[in-house]
């Protein structure tokens, strides 16, 4: 075992089952290990490296701001924080933005917004939020409670109260849960990521909007993984032609530095007052400068590129020998092997120089950089096809 692997196994808490690989360098969609072996990365740091590793445009935006001022605290105004908020609101129809450092924190803030709205408009006991079975909303005790996967809950009881889970795409079950509980909101991932790379149906997402309107509930879209251009729209919910009341994002918009963003729509734009929420690093100017640069590059040309690459991947894999199903949207794709474990297929890919991820439901998960060159993507997909095909 190399020094790094030894040190890591000895001193880093064992919360991750790591692949046996130490990454020492990354450039575009290529990563390099300690022996100089090159890998095509079809996971992009779990949907983070939106424009690949060490993207020069993002790096310049961040380093220019580092040279000017790296951190001030939220007691003072900074340009990148305000400008990113303006750009996000103008492009999404949301009205205000809260900054933090991760997807889980962004969801915590969304939950606080919905609960405060429920308490102020309906009563203190209207705090329940309906989320979906197989959802994933984060690792804090509250976002774990929101996460509709029981295996994450064991051994961490008691979790935060006030979450019920219903099956994805089951409108009747959702209406029943809203009727039977004193609710303040419904939270969904339009394309479930960790839970199995499953796009919700249009009928269901539009029903979520209707049920929220009929019951004065806050509709929250968790766009931590499916947002920021990944599905071929800036935010995945645009594919469903509804506007939520709250949207959360993280991962890709930061492009490699930690950020969490809770976007507040009209209904909750003024829900928070000084002291209601806060974060030491939230809105950090260097991180926001990089995020603004990323956001400005998610334009129609890039989104069309995402759709073209998506069509190519679906075309190559759907119905292929060794593939049971292909799911997802845009460059967020789940591939279910016919007769092998997704983890075994991922290992074969890695041995052959391609990094892929896995997800629930025995899926190989693909989340390549949005700007991955077509020839590099094709090479990566050929390796994946080899790993999936049956003799
Ligand atoms: C949909 C979704 N929500 C929330 C999270 C949590 O984000 P973070 O790990 O940044 O806290 C994730 C992470 O994978 C996610 O995919």
PDB file of C-alpha atoms in Angstrom, residues 87-304:
ATOM      1  CA  UNK A  87     -27.648  36.264 -11.559  1.00  0.00           C
ATOM      2  CA  UNK A  88     -29.323  33.255  -9.911  1.00  0.00           C
ATOM      3  CA  UNK A  89     -32.540  35.145  -9.210  1.00  0.00           C
ATOM      4  CA  UNK A  90     -32.697  36.631 -12.721  1.00  0.00           C
ATOM      5  CA  UNK A  91     -32.181  33.221 -14.341  1.00  0.00           C
ATOM      6  CA  UNK A  92     -34.520  31.206 -12.116  1.00  0.00           C
ATOM      7  CA  UNK A  93     -37.376  33.503 -11.066  1.00  0.00           C
ATOM      8  CA  UNK A  94     -36.392  33.061  -7.428  1.00  0.00           C
ATOM      9  CA  UNK A  95     -36.238  36.250  -5.357  1.00  0.00           C
ATOM     10  CA  UNK A  96     -33.511  35.870  -2.734  1.00  0.00           C
ATOM     11  CA  UNK A  97     -30.575  33.629  -1.934  1.00  0.00           C
ATOM     12  CA  UNK A  98     -29.019  32.228   1.270  1.00  0.00           C
ATOM     13  CA  UNK A  99     -25.450  30.925   1.086  1.00  0.00           C
ATOM     14  CA  UNK A 100     -23.861  28.089   3.043  1.00  0.00           C
ATOM     15  CA  UNK A 101     -21.261  25.388   2.358  1.00  0.00           C
ATOM     16  CA  UNK A 102     -22.918  22.150   1.263  1.00  0.00           C
ATOM     17  CA  UNK A 103     -26.025  20.555  -0.162  1.00  0.00           C
ATOM     18  CA  UNK A 104     -27.136  19.294   3.238  1.00  0.00           C
ATOM     19  CA  UNK A 105     -26.863  22.773   4.738  1.00  0.00           C
ATOM     20  CA  UNK A 106     -28.779  24.273   1.808  1.00  0.00           C
ATOM     21  CA  UNK A 107     -31.551  21.740   2.455  1.00  0.00           C
ATOM     22  CA  UNK A 108     -31.500  22.515   6.200  1.00  0.00           C
ATOM     23  CA  UNK A 109     -32.154  26.138   5.280  1.00  0.00           C
ATOM     24  CA  UNK A 110     -34.981  25.140   2.919  1.00  0.00           C
ATOM     25  CA  UNK A 111     -36.544  23.074   5.726  1.00  0.00           C
ATOM     26  CA  UNK A 112     -36.232  26.040   8.119  1.00  0.00           C
ATOM     27  CA  UNK A 113     -37.908  28.309   5.542  1.00  0.00           C
ATOM     28  CA  UNK A 114     -40.821  25.865   5.096  1.00  0.00           C
ATOM     29  CA  UNK A 115     -41.204  25.352   8.837  1.00  0.00           C
ATOM     30  CA  UNK A 116     -41.167  29.074   9.569  1.00  0.00           C
ATOM     31  CA  UNK A 117     -43.747  29.620   6.809  1.00  0.00           C
ATOM     32  CA  UNK A 118     -45.933  26.845   8.283  1.00  0.00           C
ATOM     33  CA  UNK A 119     -45.618  28.229  11.811  1.00  0.00           C
ATOM     34  CA  UNK A 120     -46.453  31.788  10.735  1.00  0.00           C
ATOM     35  CA  UNK A 121     -49.264  30.979   8.308  1.00  0.00           C
ATOM     36  CA  UNK A 122     -50.885  27.854   9.707  1.00  0.00           C
ATOM     37  CA  UNK A 123     -49.735  27.205  13.264  1.00  0.00           C
ATOM     38  CA  UNK A 124     -46.735  25.900  15.192  1.00  0.00           C
ATOM     39  CA  UNK A 125     -47.730  22.245  14.714  1.00  0.00           C
ATOM     40  CA  UNK A 126     -47.716  22.506  10.887  1.00  0.00           C
ATOM     41  CA  UNK A 127     -44.102  21.424  10.535  1.00  0.00           C
ATOM     42  CA  UNK A 128     -44.230  18.120   8.619  1.00  0.00           C
ATOM     43  CA  UNK A 129     -42.536  17.884   5.229  1.00  0.00           C
ATOM     44  CA  UNK A 130     -43.353  15.093   2.779  1.00  0.00           C
ATOM     45  CA  UNK A 131     -40.339  13.711   0.909  1.00  0.00           C
ATOM     46  CA  UNK A 132     -40.010  10.697  -1.375  1.00  0.00           C
ATOM     47  CA  UNK A 133     -38.958   7.099  -0.853  1.00  0.00           C
ATOM     48  CA  UNK A 134     -35.423   6.654  -2.266  1.00  0.00           C
ATOM     49  CA  UNK A 135     -34.688  10.377  -2.015  1.00  0.00           C
ATOM     50  CA  UNK A 136     -31.363  11.655  -0.733  1.00  0.00           C
ATOM     51  CA  UNK A 137     -31.127  15.040   0.931  1.00  0.00           C
ATOM     52  CA  UNK A 138     -27.914  14.929   2.996  1.00  0.00           C
ATOM     53  CA  UNK A 139     -26.151  13.569   6.078  1.00  0.00           C
ATOM     54  CA  UNK A 140     -27.045  15.953   8.893  1.00  0.00           C
ATOM     55  CA  UNK A 141     -29.588  14.525  11.339  1.00  0.00           C
ATOM     56  CA  UNK A 142     -32.391  16.610   9.819  1.00  0.00           C
ATOM     57  CA  UNK A 143     -31.557  15.979   6.169  1.00  0.00           C
ATOM     58  CA  UNK A 144     -31.066  12.285   7.000  1.00  0.00           C
ATOM     59  CA  UNK A 145     -34.591  12.313   8.422  1.00  0.00           C
ATOM     60  CA  UNK A 146     -35.729  13.924   5.159  1.00  0.00           C
ATOM     61  CA  UNK A 147     -33.919  11.215   3.176  1.00  0.00           C
ATOM     62  CA  UNK A 148     -36.374   8.446   2.306  1.00  0.00           C
ATOM     63  CA  UNK A 149     -34.005   5.505   2.688  1.00  0.00           C
ATOM     64  CA  UNK A 150     -34.321   3.559   5.935  1.00  0.00           C
ATOM     65  CA  UNK A 151     -30.828   2.082   5.824  1.00  0.00           C
ATOM     66  CA  UNK A 152     -29.344   5.555   6.407  1.00  0.00           C
ATOM     67  CA  UNK A 153     -31.466   5.979   9.555  1.00  0.00           C
ATOM     68  CA  UNK A 154     -30.466   2.938  11.567  1.00  0.00           C
ATOM     69  CA  UNK A 155     -28.177   3.615  14.549  1.00  0.00           C
ATOM     70  CA  UNK A 156     -28.645   7.413  14.390  1.00  0.00           C
ATOM     71  CA  UNK A 157     -31.944   7.643  16.247  1.00  0.00           C
ATOM     72  CA  UNK A 158     -33.660   9.811  17.248  1.00  0.00           C
ATOM     73  CA  UNK A 159     -33.645  11.790  14.035  1.00  0.00           C
ATOM     74  CA  UNK A 160     -35.401  15.143  13.642  1.00  0.00           C
ATOM     75  CA  UNK A 161     -39.178  14.700  13.784  1.00  0.00           C
ATOM     76  CA  UNK A 162     -41.548  15.854  11.076  1.00  0.00           C
ATOM     77  CA  UNK A 163     -40.825  13.940   7.884  1.00  0.00           C
ATOM     78  CA  UNK A 164     -43.019  11.423   6.081  1.00  0.00           C
ATOM     79  CA  UNK A 165     -42.052   9.611   2.893  1.00  0.00           C
ATOM     80  CA  UNK A 166     -44.252   8.557  -0.004  1.00  0.00           C
ATOM     81  CA  UNK A 167     -43.433   6.669  -3.204  1.00  0.00           C
ATOM     82  CA  UNK A 168     -42.142   8.663  -6.171  1.00  0.00           C
ATOM     83  CA  UNK A 169     -44.777   9.277  -8.875  1.00  0.00           C
ATOM     84  CA  UNK A 170     -47.657   8.205  -6.586  1.00  0.00           C
ATOM     85  CA  UNK A 171     -49.951  11.252  -6.554  1.00  0.00           C
ATOM     86  CA  UNK A 172     -52.675   9.557  -4.454  1.00  0.00           C
ATOM     87  CA  UNK A 173     -50.164   8.625  -1.736  1.00  0.00           C
ATOM     88  CA  UNK A 174     -48.861  12.188  -1.678  1.00  0.00           C
ATOM     89  CA  UNK A 175     -52.369  13.667  -1.355  1.00  0.00           C
ATOM     90  CA  UNK A 176     -53.141  11.182   1.431  1.00  0.00           C
ATOM     91  CA  UNK A 177     -49.929  12.088   3.328  1.00  0.00           C
ATOM     92  CA  UNK A 178     -50.734  15.803   3.036  1.00  0.00           C
ATOM     93  CA  UNK A 179     -54.275  15.185   4.312  1.00  0.00           C
ATOM     94  CA  UNK A 180     -53.172  13.001   7.242  1.00  0.00           C
ATOM     95  CA  UNK A 181     -50.318  15.219   8.515  1.00  0.00           C
ATOM     96  CA  UNK A 182     -50.013  18.851   9.493  1.00  0.00           C
ATOM     97  CA  UNK A 183     -47.692  19.806   6.668  1.00  0.00           C
ATOM     98  CA  UNK A 184     -45.682  22.875   5.719  1.00  0.00           C
ATOM     99  CA  UNK A 185     -43.999  21.562   2.570  1.00  0.00           C
ATOM    100  CA  UNK A 186     -43.112  18.888   0.030  1.00  0.00           C
ATOM    101  CA  UNK A 187     -39.487  18.305  -0.968  1.00  0.00           C
ATOM    102  CA  UNK A 188     -38.416  16.450  -4.128  1.00  0.00           C
ATOM    103  CA  UNK A 189     -35.405  15.806  -6.338  1.00  0.00           C
ATOM    104  CA  UNK A 190     -36.774  16.047  -9.897  1.00  0.00           C
ATOM    105  CA  UNK A 191     -34.119  13.493 -10.841  1.00  0.00           C
ATOM    106  CA  UNK A 192     -33.289  11.310  -7.840  1.00  0.00           C
ATOM    107  CA  UNK A 193     -29.524  10.787  -7.723  1.00  0.00           C
ATOM    108  CA  UNK A 194     -28.127   8.565  -4.969  1.00  0.00           C
ATOM    109  CA  UNK A 195     -31.444   6.670  -4.785  1.00  0.00           C
ATOM    110  CA  UNK A 196     -31.134   5.260  -8.317  1.00  0.00           C
ATOM    111  CA  UNK A 197     -30.918   8.021 -10.969  1.00  0.00           C
ATOM    112  CA  UNK A 198     -34.654   8.206 -11.545  1.00  0.00           C
ATOM    113  CA  UNK A 199     -36.395  11.131 -13.248  1.00  0.00           C
ATOM    114  CA  UNK A 200     -39.812  11.869 -11.742  1.00  0.00           C
ATOM    115  CA  UNK A 201     -42.747  11.980 -14.151  1.00  0.00           C
ATOM    116  CA  UNK A 202     -43.995  15.348 -15.387  1.00  0.00           C
ATOM    117  CA  UNK A 203     -47.483  14.513 -14.157  1.00  0.00           C
ATOM    118  CA  UNK A 204     -46.156  13.933 -10.630  1.00  0.00           C
ATOM    119  CA  UNK A 205     -44.000  17.074 -10.391  1.00  0.00           C
ATOM    120  CA  UNK A 206     -46.882  19.193 -11.695  1.00  0.00           C
ATOM    121  CA  UNK A 207     -49.157  17.508  -9.129  1.00  0.00           C
ATOM    122  CA  UNK A 208     -46.667  18.458  -6.382  1.00  0.00           C
ATOM    123  CA  UNK A 209     -47.049  22.101  -7.475  1.00  0.00           C
ATOM    124  CA  UNK A 210     -50.846  21.822  -7.500  1.00  0.00           C
ATOM    125  CA  UNK A 211     -51.016  20.124  -4.088  1.00  0.00           C
ATOM    126  CA  UNK A 212     -48.707  22.788  -2.617  1.00  0.00           C
ATOM    127  CA  UNK A 213     -50.930  25.541  -4.058  1.00  0.00           C
ATOM    128  CA  UNK A 214     -54.138  23.921  -2.815  1.00  0.00           C
ATOM    129  CA  UNK A 215     -52.780  23.382   0.689  1.00  0.00           C
ATOM    130  CA  UNK A 216     -50.576  26.477   1.074  1.00  0.00           C
ATOM    131  CA  UNK A 217     -47.404  24.361   1.282  1.00  0.00           C
ATOM    132  CA  UNK A 218     -43.828  25.204   0.292  1.00  0.00           C
ATOM    133  CA  UNK A 219     -42.620  23.246  -2.744  1.00  0.00           C
ATOM    134  CA  UNK A 220     -38.886  22.575  -2.353  1.00  0.00           C
ATOM    135  CA  UNK A 221     -36.761  21.266  -5.220  1.00  0.00           C
ATOM    136  CA  UNK A 222     -33.427  19.770  -4.173  1.00  0.00           C
ATOM    137  CA  UNK A 223     -31.215  20.557  -7.178  1.00  0.00           C
ATOM    138  CA  UNK A 224     -27.970  19.719  -5.399  1.00  0.00           C
ATOM    139  CA  UNK A 225     -27.094  16.972  -7.878  1.00  0.00           C
ATOM    140  CA  UNK A 226     -29.497  17.442 -10.796  1.00  0.00           C
ATOM    141  CA  UNK A 227     -29.058  21.232 -11.042  1.00  0.00           C
ATOM    142  CA  UNK A 228     -26.580  23.524 -12.769  1.00  0.00           C
ATOM    143  CA  UNK A 229     -27.042  22.398 -16.363  1.00  0.00           C
ATOM    144  CA  UNK A 230     -26.805  18.673 -15.719  1.00  0.00           C
ATOM    145  CA  UNK A 231     -30.200  17.736 -17.191  1.00  0.00           C
ATOM    146  CA  UNK A 232     -29.964  20.036 -20.206  1.00  0.00           C
ATOM    147  CA  UNK A 233     -31.709  22.924 -18.415  1.00  0.00           C
ATOM    148  CA  UNK A 234     -30.120  25.265 -15.882  1.00  0.00           C
ATOM    149  CA  UNK A 235     -32.235  23.619 -13.151  1.00  0.00           C
ATOM    150  CA  UNK A 236     -33.939  20.252 -13.601  1.00  0.00           C
ATOM    151  CA  UNK A 237     -37.360  21.517 -12.528  1.00  0.00           C
ATOM    152  CA  UNK A 238     -37.482  23.654 -15.712  1.00  0.00           C
ATOM    153  CA  UNK A 239     -38.022  20.378 -17.611  1.00  0.00           C
ATOM    154  CA  UNK A 240     -41.317  20.093 -15.709  1.00  0.00           C
ATOM    155  CA  UNK A 241     -42.534  23.643 -16.411  1.00  0.00           C
ATOM    156  CA  UNK A 242     -43.265  24.573 -12.811  1.00  0.00           C
ATOM    157  CA  UNK A 243     -41.671  27.088 -10.472  1.00  0.00           C
ATOM    158  CA  UNK A 244     -40.995  25.817  -6.951  1.00  0.00           C
ATOM    159  CA  UNK A 245     -41.090  28.035  -3.856  1.00  0.00           C
ATOM    160  CA  UNK A 246     -37.594  27.037  -2.774  1.00  0.00           C
ATOM    161  CA  UNK A 247     -34.684  25.559  -4.729  1.00  0.00           C
ATOM    162  CA  UNK A 248     -31.452  24.279  -3.239  1.00  0.00           C
ATOM    163  CA  UNK A 249     -28.188  23.658  -4.994  1.00  0.00           C
ATOM    164  CA  UNK A 250     -24.500  22.965  -4.287  1.00  0.00           C
ATOM    165  CA  UNK A 251     -21.942  20.652  -5.964  1.00  0.00           C
ATOM    166  CA  UNK A 252     -21.459  21.758  -9.604  1.00  0.00           C
ATOM    167  CA  UNK A 253     -22.028  25.464  -9.218  1.00  0.00           C
ATOM    168  CA  UNK A 254     -19.002  25.588  -6.895  1.00  0.00           C
ATOM    169  CA  UNK A 255     -16.917  23.804  -9.526  1.00  0.00           C
ATOM    170  CA  UNK A 256     -14.602  22.291  -6.867  1.00  0.00           C
ATOM    171  CA  UNK A 257     -14.944  24.620  -3.881  1.00  0.00           C
ATOM    172  CA  UNK A 258     -17.632  24.141  -1.237  1.00  0.00           C
ATOM    173  CA  UNK A 259     -20.864  26.081  -1.637  1.00  0.00           C
ATOM    174  CA  UNK A 260     -24.507  25.556  -0.757  1.00  0.00           C
ATOM    175  CA  UNK A 261     -27.288  27.816  -2.011  1.00  0.00           C
ATOM    176  CA  UNK A 262     -30.921  28.071  -0.950  1.00  0.00           C
ATOM    177  CA  UNK A 263     -32.980  30.109  -3.408  1.00  0.00           C
ATOM    178  CA  UNK A 264     -36.170  31.556  -1.979  1.00  0.00           C
ATOM    179  CA  UNK A 265     -39.155  32.250  -4.224  1.00  0.00           C
ATOM    180  CA  UNK A 266     -41.840  34.947  -3.850  1.00  0.00           C
ATOM    181  CA  UNK A 267     -43.774  33.117  -1.125  1.00  0.00           C
ATOM    182  CA  UNK A 268     -40.808  32.923   1.271  1.00  0.00           C
ATOM    183  CA  UNK A 269     -38.544  35.690  -0.014  1.00  0.00           C
ATOM    184  CA  UNK A 270     -38.827  37.624   3.248  1.00  0.00           C
ATOM    185  CA  UNK A 271     -39.221  34.689   5.615  1.00  0.00           C
ATOM    186  CA  UNK A 272     -35.817  35.138   7.248  1.00  0.00           C
ATOM    187  CA  UNK A 273     -34.760  37.970   9.508  1.00  0.00           C
ATOM    188  CA  UNK A 274     -31.323  38.653  11.052  1.00  0.00           C
ATOM    189  CA  UNK A 275     -30.431  35.783  13.350  1.00  0.00           C
ATOM    190  CA  UNK A 276     -32.736  33.208  11.684  1.00  0.00           C
ATOM    191  CA  UNK A 277     -29.854  31.536   9.848  1.00  0.00           C
ATOM    192  CA  UNK A 278     -26.176  32.100   9.211  1.00  0.00           C
ATOM    193  CA  UNK A 279     -22.865  30.584   8.129  1.00  0.00           C
ATOM    194  CA  UNK A 280     -19.273  31.743   8.693  1.00  0.00           C
ATOM    195  CA  UNK A 281     -18.106  30.791   5.203  1.00  0.00           C
ATOM    196  CA  UNK A 282     -21.456  31.133   3.391  1.00  0.00           C
ATOM    197  CA  UNK A 283     -21.120  33.577   0.490  1.00  0.00           C
ATOM    198  CA  UNK A 284     -17.332  33.476   0.584  1.00  0.00           C
ATOM    199  CA  UNK A 285     -16.233  35.881  -2.171  1.00  0.00           C
ATOM    200  CA  UNK A 286     -13.670  33.585  -3.818  1.00  0.00           C
ATOM    201  CA  UNK A 287     -16.143  30.669  -3.964  1.00  0.00           C
ATOM    202  CA  UNK A 288     -18.918  32.964  -5.239  1.00  0.00           C
ATOM    203  CA  UNK A 289     -16.635  34.471  -7.918  1.00  0.00           C
ATOM    204  CA  UNK A 290     -15.938  30.944  -9.230  1.00  0.00           C
ATOM    205  CA  UNK A 291     -19.641  30.033  -9.027  1.00  0.00           C
ATOM    206  CA  UNK A 292     -20.685  33.173 -10.928  1.00  0.00           C
ATOM    207  CA  UNK A 293     -18.184  32.366 -13.655  1.00  0.00           C
ATOM    208  CA  UNK A 294     -19.590  28.808 -13.865  1.00  0.00           C
ATOM    209  CA  UNK A 295     -23.184  30.029 -13.931  1.00  0.00           C
ATOM    210  CA  UNK A 296     -22.455  32.490 -16.739  1.00  0.00           C
ATOM    211  CA  UNK A 297     -21.023  29.661 -18.847  1.00  0.00           C
ATOM    212  CA  UNK A 298     -24.141  27.489 -18.541  1.00  0.00           C
ATOM    213  CA  UNK A 299     -25.670  28.950 -21.709  1.00  0.00           C
ATOM    214  CA  UNK A 300     -27.877  27.556 -24.502  1.00  0.00           C
ATOM    215  CA  UNK A 301     -24.854  26.215 -26.430  1.00  0.00           C
ATOM    216  CA  UNK A 302     -23.630  24.240 -23.421  1.00  0.00           C
ATOM    217  CA  UNK A 303     -27.135  22.981 -22.606  1.00  0.00           C
ATOM    218  CA  UNK A 304     -27.563  21.793 -26.214  1.00  0.00           C
TER     219      UNK A 304
END
